[in-house]
Short mmCIF file of C-alpha atoms in Angstrom, two decimals:
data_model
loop_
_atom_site.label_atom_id
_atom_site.label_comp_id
_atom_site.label_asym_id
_atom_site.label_seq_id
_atom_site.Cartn_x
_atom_site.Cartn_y
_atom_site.Cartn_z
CA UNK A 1 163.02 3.10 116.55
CA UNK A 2 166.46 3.06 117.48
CA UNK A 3 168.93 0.49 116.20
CA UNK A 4 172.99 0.06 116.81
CA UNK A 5 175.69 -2.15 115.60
CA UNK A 6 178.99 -3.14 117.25
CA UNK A 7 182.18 -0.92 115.53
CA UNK A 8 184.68 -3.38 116.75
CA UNK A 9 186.04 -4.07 113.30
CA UNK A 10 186.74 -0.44 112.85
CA UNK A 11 188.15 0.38 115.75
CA UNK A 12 191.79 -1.03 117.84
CA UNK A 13 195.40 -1.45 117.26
CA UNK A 14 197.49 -1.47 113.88
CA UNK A 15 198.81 -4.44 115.63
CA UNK A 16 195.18 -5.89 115.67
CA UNK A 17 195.32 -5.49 111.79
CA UNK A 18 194.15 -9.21 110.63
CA UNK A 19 191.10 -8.66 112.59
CA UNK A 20 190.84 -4.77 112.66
CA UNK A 21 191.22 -3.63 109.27
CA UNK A 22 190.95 0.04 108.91
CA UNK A 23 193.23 1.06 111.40
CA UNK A 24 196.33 -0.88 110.02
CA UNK A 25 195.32 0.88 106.59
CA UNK A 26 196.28 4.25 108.14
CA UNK A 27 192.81 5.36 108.23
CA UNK A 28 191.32 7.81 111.23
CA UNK A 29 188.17 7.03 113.06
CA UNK A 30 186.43 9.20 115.78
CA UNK A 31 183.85 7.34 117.02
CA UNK A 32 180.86 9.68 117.98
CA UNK A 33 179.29 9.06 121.55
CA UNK A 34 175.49 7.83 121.93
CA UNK A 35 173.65 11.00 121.53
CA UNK A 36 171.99 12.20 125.34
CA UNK A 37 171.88 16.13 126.87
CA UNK A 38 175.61 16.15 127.72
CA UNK A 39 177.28 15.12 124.92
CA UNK A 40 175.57 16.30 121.11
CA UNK A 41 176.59 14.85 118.07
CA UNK A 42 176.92 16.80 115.44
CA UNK A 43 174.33 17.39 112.53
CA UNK A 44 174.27 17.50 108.90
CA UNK A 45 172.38 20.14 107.06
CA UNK A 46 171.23 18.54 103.43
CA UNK A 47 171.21 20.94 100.28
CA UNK A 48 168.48 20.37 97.46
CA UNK A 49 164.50 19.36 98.09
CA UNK A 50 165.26 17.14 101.21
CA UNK A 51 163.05 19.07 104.02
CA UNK A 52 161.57 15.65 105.16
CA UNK A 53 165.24 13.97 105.72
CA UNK A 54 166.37 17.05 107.14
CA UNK A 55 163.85 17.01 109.98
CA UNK A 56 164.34 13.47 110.66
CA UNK A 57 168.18 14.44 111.15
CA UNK A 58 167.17 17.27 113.44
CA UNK A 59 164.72 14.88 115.71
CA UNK A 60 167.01 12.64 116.76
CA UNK A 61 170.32 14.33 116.90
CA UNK A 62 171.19 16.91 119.32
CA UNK A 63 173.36 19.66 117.68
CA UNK A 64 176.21 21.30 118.92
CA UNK A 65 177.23 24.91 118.78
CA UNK A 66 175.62 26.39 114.57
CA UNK A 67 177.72 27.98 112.69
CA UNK A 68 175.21 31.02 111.01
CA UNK A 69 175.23 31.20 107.23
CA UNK A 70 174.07 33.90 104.99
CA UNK A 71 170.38 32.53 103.33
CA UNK A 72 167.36 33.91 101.77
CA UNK A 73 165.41 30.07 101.97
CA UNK A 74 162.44 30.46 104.16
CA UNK A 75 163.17 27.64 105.79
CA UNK A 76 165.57 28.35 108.76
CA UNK A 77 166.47 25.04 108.77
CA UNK A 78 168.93 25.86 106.08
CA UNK A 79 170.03 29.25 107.62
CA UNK A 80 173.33 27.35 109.94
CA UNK A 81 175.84 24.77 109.51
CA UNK A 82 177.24 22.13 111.93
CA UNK A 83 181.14 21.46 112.00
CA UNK A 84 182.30 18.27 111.69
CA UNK A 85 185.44 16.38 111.37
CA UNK A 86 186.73 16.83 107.55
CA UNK A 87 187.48 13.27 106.81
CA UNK A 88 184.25 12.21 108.57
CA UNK A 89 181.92 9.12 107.16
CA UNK A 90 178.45 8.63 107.60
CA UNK A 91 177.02 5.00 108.90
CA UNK A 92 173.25 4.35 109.31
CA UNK A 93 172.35 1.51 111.20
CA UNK A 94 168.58 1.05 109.62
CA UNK A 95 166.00 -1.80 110.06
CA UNK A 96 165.67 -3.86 106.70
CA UNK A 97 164.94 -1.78 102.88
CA UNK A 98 162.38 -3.85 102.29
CA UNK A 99 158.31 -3.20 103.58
CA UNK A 100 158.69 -7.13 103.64
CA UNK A 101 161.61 -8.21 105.69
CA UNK A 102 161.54 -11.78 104.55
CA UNK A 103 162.18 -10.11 101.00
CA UNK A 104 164.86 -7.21 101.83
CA UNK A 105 167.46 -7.70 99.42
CA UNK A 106 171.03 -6.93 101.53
CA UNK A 107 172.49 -6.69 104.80
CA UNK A 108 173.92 -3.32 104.29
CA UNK A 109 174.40 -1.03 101.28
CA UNK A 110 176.30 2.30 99.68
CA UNK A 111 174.05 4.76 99.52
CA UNK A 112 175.11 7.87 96.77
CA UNK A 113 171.63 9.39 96.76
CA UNK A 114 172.17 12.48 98.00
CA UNK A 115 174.96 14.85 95.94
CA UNK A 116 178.06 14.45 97.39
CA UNK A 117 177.31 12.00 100.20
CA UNK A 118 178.46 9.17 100.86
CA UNK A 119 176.45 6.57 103.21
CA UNK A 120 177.02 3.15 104.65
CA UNK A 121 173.63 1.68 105.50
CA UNK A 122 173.16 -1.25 107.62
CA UNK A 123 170.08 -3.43 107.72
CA UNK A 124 170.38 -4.74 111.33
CA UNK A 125 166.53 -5.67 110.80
CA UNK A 126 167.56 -8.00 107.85
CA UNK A 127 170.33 -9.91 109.74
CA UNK A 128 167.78 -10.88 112.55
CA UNK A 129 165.85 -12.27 110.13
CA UNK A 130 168.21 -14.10 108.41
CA UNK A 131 170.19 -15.72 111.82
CA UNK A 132 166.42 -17.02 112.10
CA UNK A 133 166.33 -18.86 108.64
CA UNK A 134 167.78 -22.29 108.40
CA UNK A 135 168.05 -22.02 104.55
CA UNK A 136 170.54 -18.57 105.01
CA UNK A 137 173.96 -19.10 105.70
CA UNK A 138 173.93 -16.66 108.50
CA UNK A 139 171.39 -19.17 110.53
CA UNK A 140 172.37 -19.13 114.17
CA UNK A 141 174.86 -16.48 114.28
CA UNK A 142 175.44 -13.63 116.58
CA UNK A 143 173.73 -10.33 115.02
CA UNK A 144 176.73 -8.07 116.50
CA UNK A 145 179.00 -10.35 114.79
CA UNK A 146 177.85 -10.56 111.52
CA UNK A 147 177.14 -6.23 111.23
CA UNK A 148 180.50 -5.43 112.59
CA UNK A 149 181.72 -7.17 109.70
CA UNK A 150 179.17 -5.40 107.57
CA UNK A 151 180.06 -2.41 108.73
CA UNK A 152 183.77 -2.71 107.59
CA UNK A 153 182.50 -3.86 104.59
CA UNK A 154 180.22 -0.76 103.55
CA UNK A 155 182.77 1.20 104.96
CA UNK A 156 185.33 0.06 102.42
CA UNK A 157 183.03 0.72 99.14
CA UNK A 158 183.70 4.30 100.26
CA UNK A 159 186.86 4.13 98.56
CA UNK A 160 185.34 2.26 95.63
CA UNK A 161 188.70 0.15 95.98
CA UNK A 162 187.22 -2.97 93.68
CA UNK A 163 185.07 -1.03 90.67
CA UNK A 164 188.29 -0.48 88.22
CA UNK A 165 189.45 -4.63 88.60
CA UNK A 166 186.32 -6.48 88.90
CA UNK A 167 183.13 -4.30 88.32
CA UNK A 168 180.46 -6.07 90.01
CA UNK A 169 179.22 -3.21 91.83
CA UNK A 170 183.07 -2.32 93.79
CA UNK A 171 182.85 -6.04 95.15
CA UNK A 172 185.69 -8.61 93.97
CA UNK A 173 185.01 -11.75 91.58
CA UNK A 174 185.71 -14.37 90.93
CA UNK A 175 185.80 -15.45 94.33
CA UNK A 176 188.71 -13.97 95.86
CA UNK A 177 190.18 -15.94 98.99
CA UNK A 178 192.75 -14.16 101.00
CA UNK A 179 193.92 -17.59 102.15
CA UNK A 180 194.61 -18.99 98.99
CA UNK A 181 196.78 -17.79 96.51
CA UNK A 182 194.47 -17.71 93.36
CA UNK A 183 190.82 -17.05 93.16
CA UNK A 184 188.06 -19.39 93.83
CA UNK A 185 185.45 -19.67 91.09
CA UNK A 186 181.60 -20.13 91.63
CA UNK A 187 180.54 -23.60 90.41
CA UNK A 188 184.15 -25.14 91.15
CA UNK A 189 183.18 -28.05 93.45
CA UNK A 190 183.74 -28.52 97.17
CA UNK A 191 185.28 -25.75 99.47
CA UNK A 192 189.19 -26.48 100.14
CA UNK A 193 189.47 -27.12 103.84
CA UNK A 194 190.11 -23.72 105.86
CA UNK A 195 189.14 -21.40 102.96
CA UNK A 196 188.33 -17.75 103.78
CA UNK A 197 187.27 -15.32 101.19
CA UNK A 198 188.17 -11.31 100.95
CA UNK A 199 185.66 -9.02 102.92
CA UNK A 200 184.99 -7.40 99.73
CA UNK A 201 183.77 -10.73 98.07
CA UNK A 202 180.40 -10.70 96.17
CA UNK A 203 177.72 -13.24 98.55
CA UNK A 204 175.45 -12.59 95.31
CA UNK A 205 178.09 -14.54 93.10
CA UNK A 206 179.57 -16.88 96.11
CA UNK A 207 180.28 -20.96 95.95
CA UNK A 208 177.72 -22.72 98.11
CA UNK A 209 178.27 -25.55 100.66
CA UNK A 210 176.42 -28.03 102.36
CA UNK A 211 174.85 -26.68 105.63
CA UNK A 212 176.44 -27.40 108.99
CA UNK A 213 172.90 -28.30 110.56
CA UNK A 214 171.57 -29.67 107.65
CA UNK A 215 173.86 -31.25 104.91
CA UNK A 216 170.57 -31.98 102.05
CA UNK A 217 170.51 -27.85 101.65
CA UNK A 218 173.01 -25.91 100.23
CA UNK A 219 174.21 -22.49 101.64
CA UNK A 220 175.80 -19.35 100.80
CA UNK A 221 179.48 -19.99 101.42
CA UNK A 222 180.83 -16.54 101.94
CA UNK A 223 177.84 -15.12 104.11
CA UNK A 224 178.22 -18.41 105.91
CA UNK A 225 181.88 -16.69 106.82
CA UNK A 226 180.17 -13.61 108.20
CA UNK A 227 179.80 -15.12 111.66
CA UNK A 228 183.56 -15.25 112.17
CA UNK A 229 183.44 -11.48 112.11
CA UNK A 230 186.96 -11.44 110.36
CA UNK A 231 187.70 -8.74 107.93
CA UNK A 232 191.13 -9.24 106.01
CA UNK A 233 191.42 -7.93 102.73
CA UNK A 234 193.10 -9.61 99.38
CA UNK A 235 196.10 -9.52 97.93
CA UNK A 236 195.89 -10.83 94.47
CA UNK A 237 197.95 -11.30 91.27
CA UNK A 238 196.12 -9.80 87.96
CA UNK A 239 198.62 -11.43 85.52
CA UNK A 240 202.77 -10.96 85.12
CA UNK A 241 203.82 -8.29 87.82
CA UNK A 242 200.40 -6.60 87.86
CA UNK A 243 198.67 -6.97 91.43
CA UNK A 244 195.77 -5.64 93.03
CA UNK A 245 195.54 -4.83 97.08
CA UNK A 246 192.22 -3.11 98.76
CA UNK A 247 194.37 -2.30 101.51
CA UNK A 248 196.67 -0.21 99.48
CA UNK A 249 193.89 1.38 97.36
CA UNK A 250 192.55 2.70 100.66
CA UNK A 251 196.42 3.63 101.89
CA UNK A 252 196.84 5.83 98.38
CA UNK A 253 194.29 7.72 99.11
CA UNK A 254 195.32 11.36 100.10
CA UNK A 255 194.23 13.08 103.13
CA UNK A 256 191.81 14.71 104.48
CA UNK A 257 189.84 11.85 103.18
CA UNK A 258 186.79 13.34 100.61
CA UNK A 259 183.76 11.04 99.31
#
């Protein structure tokens, strides 16, 4: 199967910044054209016991010019190496991480399994499920809309921007609200009027709110905000003259970008 995802959010102007994130944080994208006979993408060779990855890789991508390396393994595979960009990030668009979709656990996901990689995973199969599902808050919503938001999301846990301040697996909590200017705890009644949280927020840890379509069931309040597609990032004060910014965790970050 093939699957793809709009990169909107990741992509456009600094000036575009409230709704295009990365590119106001000084970061450098090159997106990689569809792959086809005339234009190649190029390939990853994986170290370690990974034969059966590495000739799903080689399937579906067509490689550009090898670069020969000296090898004893048997296995040619490992014998060349593909050049790519040196601050270059890997995003998988996949269909859902669960056998069950109905049970898959996340829209998208940081992957570390492989030494030294570094993989944003999107479930796009998960998302149609859930637009489907009156009792998600992402019932009804545009697919493209909520993964290009997704997308900038995993992106961002590549810089791990959250794990020092708030734990929670790199995500911010409490419930940070870039429109408000203090958090917004779980469990602390009704939603102020016009509140948006962080892109980073936790969903697993979010407020709820009655549902648009059906006020008697309650709904996830921040992955009901997914189908806006926006993708600002926090700005928030930690106590006295301390503060904490994802944008500027991802702006001190020295270049070439490494995972």
């Amino acid at each position: 199967d093939y699957f793809d995802s709009s990169d909107a959010r990741v992509k456009g102007a600094v000036l575009g910044q409230w709704g295009n994130v990365f590119p106001s944080a000084y970061t450098e994208y090159i997106v990689l054209p569809a792959t086809g006979a005339v234009t190649p993408l190029p390939r990853m060779i994986l170290p370690g016991p990974t034969r059966t990855v590495q000739r799903f890789i080689d399937k579906w991508f067509a490689v550009p010019q090898s670069v020969p390396l000296p090898a004893t393994d048997p296995d040619r595979l490992n014998w060349y190496g593909y050049l790519v960009p040196p601050n270059h990030q890997l995003v998988l668009t996949a269909d859902t991480d669960s056998l069950d979709v109905t049970m898959s656990a996340a829209n998208g996901f940081l992957s570390n399994g492989i030494d030294g990689e570094l993989a944003s995973v999107l479930n796009r199969g998960t998302v149609e499920q859930r637009v489907t599902d009156s009792r998600s808050g992402m019932y009804g919503a545009d697919v493209d809309t909520l993964l290009s938001r997704t997308l900038a999301h995993e992106i961002t846990h590549q810089w791990w921007v959250n794990d020092a301040v708030f734990g929670l697996s790199d995500h911010c909590h409490p419930q940070v609200a870039y429109t408000s200017s203090a958090p917004y705890p779980a469990g602390a009644g009704p939603l102020p009027a016009g509140l948006q949280f962080c892109l980073m927020s936790a969903a697993s840890q979010a407020p709820s709110m009655p549902a648009p379509w059906d006020s008697t069931l309650m709904i996830n309040a921040v992955e009901y905000q997914y189908r806006t597609g926006q993708t600002a990032f926090h700005v928030t004060q930690r106590g006295g003259n301390t503060w904490h910014s994802e944008y500027l965790e991802i702006r001190k970050r020295p270049d070439p970008w490494r995972p």
